[in-house]
Tab-separated table of C-alpha atoms in Angstrom:
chain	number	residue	atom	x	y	z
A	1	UNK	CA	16.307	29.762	8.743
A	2	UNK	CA	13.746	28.900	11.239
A	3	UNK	CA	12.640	25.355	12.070
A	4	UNK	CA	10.559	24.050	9.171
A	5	UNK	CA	10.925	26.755	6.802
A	6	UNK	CA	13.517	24.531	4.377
A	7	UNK	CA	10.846	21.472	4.482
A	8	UNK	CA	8.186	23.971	3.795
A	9	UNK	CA	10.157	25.073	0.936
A	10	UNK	CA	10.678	21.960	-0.779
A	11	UNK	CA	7.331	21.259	-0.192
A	12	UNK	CA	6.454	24.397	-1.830
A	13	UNK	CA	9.028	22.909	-5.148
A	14	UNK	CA	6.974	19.883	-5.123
A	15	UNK	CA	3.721	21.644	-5.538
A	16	UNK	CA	5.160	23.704	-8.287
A	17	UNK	CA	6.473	20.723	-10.068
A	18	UNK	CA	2.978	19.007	-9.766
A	19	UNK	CA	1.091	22.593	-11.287
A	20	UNK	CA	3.632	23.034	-14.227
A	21	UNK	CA	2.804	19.677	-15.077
A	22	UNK	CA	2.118	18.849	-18.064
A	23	UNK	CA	-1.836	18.121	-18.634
A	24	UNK	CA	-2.555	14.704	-21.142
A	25	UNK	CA	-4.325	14.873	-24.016
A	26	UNK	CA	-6.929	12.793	-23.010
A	27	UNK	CA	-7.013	13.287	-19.633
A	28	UNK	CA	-8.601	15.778	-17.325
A	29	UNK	CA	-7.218	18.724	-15.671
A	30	UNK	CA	-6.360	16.364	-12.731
A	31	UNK	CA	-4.002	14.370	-14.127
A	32	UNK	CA	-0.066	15.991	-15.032
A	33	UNK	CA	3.125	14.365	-16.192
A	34	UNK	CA	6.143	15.420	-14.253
A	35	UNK	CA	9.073	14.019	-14.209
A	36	UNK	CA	10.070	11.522	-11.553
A	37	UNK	CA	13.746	12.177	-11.139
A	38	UNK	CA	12.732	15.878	-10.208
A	39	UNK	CA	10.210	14.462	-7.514
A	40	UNK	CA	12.378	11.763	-6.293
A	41	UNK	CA	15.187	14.828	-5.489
A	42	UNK	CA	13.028	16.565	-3.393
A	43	UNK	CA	11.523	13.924	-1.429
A	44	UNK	CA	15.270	12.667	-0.859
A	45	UNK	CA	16.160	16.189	0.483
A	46	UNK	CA	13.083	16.441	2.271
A	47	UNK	CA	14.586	13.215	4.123
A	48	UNK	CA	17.445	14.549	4.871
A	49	UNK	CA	16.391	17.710	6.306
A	50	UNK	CA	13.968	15.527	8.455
A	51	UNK	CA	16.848	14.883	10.906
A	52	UNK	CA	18.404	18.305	11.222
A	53	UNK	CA	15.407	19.546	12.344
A	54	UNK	CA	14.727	16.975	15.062
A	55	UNK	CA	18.276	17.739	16.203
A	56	UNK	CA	17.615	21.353	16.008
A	57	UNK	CA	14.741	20.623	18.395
A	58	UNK	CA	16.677	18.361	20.516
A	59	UNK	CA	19.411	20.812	20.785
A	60	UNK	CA	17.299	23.676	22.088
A	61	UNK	CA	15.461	21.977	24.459
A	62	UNK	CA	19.186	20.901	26.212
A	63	UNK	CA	19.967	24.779	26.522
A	64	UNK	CA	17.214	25.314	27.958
A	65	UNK	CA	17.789	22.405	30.214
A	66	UNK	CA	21.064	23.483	30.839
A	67	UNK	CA	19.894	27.305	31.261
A	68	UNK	CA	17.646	26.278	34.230
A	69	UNK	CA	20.852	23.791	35.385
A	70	UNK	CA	22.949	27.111	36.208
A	71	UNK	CA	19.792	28.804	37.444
A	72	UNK	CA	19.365	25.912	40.073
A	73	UNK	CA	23.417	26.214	40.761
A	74	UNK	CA	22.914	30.171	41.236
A	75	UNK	CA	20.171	29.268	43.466
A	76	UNK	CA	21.880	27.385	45.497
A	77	UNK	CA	25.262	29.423	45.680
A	78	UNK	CA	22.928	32.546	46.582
A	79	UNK	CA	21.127	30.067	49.341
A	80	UNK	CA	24.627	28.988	50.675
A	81	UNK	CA	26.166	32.483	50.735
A	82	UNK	CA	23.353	33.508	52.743
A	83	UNK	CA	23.455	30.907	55.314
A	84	UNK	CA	27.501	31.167	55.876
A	85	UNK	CA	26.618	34.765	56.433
A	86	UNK	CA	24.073	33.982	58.742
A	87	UNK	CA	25.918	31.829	60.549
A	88	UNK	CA	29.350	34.395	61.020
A	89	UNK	CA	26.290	36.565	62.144
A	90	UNK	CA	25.218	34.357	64.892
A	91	UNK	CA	26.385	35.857	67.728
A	92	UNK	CA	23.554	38.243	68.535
A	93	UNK	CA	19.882	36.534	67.435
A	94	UNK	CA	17.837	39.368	65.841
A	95	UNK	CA	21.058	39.250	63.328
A	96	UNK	CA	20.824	35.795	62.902
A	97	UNK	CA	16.928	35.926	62.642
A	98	UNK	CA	17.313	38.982	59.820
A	99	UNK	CA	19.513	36.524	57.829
A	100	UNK	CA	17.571	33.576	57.999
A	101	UNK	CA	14.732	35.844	56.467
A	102	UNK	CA	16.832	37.133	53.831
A	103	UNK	CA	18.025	33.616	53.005
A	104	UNK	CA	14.727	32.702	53.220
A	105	UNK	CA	13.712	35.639	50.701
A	106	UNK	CA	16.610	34.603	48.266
A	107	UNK	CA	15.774	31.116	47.984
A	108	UNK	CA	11.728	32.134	47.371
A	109	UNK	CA	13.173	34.400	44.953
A	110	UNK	CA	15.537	31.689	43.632
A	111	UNK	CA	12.913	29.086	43.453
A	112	UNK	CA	10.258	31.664	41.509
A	113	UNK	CA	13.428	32.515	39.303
A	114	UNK	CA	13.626	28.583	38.754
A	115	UNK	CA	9.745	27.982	38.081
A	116	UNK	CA	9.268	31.186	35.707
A	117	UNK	CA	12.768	30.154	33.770
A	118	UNK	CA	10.872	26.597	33.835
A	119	UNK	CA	7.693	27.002	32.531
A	120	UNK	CA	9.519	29.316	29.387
A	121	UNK	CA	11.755	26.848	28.538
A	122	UNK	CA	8.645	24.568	27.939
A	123	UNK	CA	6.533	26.944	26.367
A	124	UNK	CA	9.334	27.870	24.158
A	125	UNK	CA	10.285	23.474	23.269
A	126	UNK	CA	6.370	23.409	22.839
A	127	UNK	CA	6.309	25.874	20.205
A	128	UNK	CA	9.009	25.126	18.507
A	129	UNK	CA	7.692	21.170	18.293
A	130	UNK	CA	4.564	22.657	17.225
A	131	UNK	CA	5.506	24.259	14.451
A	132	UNK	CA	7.525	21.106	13.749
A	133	UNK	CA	4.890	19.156	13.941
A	134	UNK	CA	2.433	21.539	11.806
A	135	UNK	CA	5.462	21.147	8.753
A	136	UNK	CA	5.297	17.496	9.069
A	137	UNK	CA	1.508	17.419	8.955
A	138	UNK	CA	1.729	19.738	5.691
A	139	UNK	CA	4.527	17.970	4.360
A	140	UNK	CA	2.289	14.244	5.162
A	141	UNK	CA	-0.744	16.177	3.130
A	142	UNK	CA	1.606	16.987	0.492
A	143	UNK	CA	3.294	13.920	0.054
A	144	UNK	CA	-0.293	12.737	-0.090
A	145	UNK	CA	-1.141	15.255	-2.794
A	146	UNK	CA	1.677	14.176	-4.937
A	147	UNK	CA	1.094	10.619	-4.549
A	148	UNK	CA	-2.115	11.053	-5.522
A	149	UNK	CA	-1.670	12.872	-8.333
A	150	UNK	CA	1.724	10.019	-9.809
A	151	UNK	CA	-1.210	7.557	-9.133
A	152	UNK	CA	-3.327	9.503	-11.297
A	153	UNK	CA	-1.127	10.135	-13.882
A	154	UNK	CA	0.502	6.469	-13.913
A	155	UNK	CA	-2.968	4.437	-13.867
A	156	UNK	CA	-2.930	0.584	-12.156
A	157	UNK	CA	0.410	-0.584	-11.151
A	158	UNK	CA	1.276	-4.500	-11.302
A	159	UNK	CA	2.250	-5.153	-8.079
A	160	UNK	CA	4.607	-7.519	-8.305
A	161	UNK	CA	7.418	-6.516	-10.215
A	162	UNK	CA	6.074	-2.750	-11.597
A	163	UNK	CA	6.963	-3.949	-14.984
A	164	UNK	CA	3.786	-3.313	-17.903
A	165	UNK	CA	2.210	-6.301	-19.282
């Protein structure tokens, strides 16, 4: 399942709960009874999916941390190997000047490895937190909506103690 979709499905269980709502007598089409238990459920899953999907974020941005890790150790192996070479090869100087440009073309290469490896880990952490943010903005407006609507439905509240008078 991809990030957001089971938020985006409860969210989606909400707003059906709201619509099959039953309309009051008196009241207008805006109003609906629905049950509370039903609502409560969701919003209690919706809370516990919250975390996963933070995690799920967390998690892939660390393998892609990781990913450019090895890259960098790569990098530096290929760098090293080239130098040691260079330097068995030191005896006559155009040798030693051919490997010093190869080790100089590995690193570049290396280093343009790192940056592009770089910059798609990002893009890939920034999408992902996108769309993780997008589902939390929905799921805000639809927490919203249902609020709205139990406020609706319930009329004034007494504040202190939520019991009638």
């Amino acid at each position: 399942m991809q990030p957001g979709e089971e938020i985006e499905s409860l969210v989606g269980e909400l707003e059906q709960i709201v619509s099959e709502g039953k309309t009051p007598f008196a009241a207008g089409g805006q109003k609906k009874i629905v049950d509370a238990q039903d609502v409560y459920e969701i919003l209690d899953e919706i809370r516990r999916v919250f975390p996963q999907e933070f995690a799920d974020a967390r998690r892939i941005v660390k393998e892609e941390s990781e990913t450019l890790e090895r890259a960098q150790q790569q990098a530096d192996a290929i760098i090293a190997d080239a130098q040691q070479q260079a330097m068995i090869l030191a005896g006559d100087q155009e040798v030693v000047r051919l490997a010093q440009q190869q080790a100089d073309d590995i690193r570049d290469r290396a280093s343009q490895y790192e940056r592009d490896t770089r910059y798609n880990a990002e893009e890939y952490a920034d999408t992902v937190l996108a769309h993780l943010e997008d589902n939390l903005k929905s799921l805000t407006n639809s927490v919203g909506r249902v609020r709205q609507t139990l406020d609706e439905n319930s009329g004034p509240r007494n504040q202190t103690n939520n019991v009638p008078w």
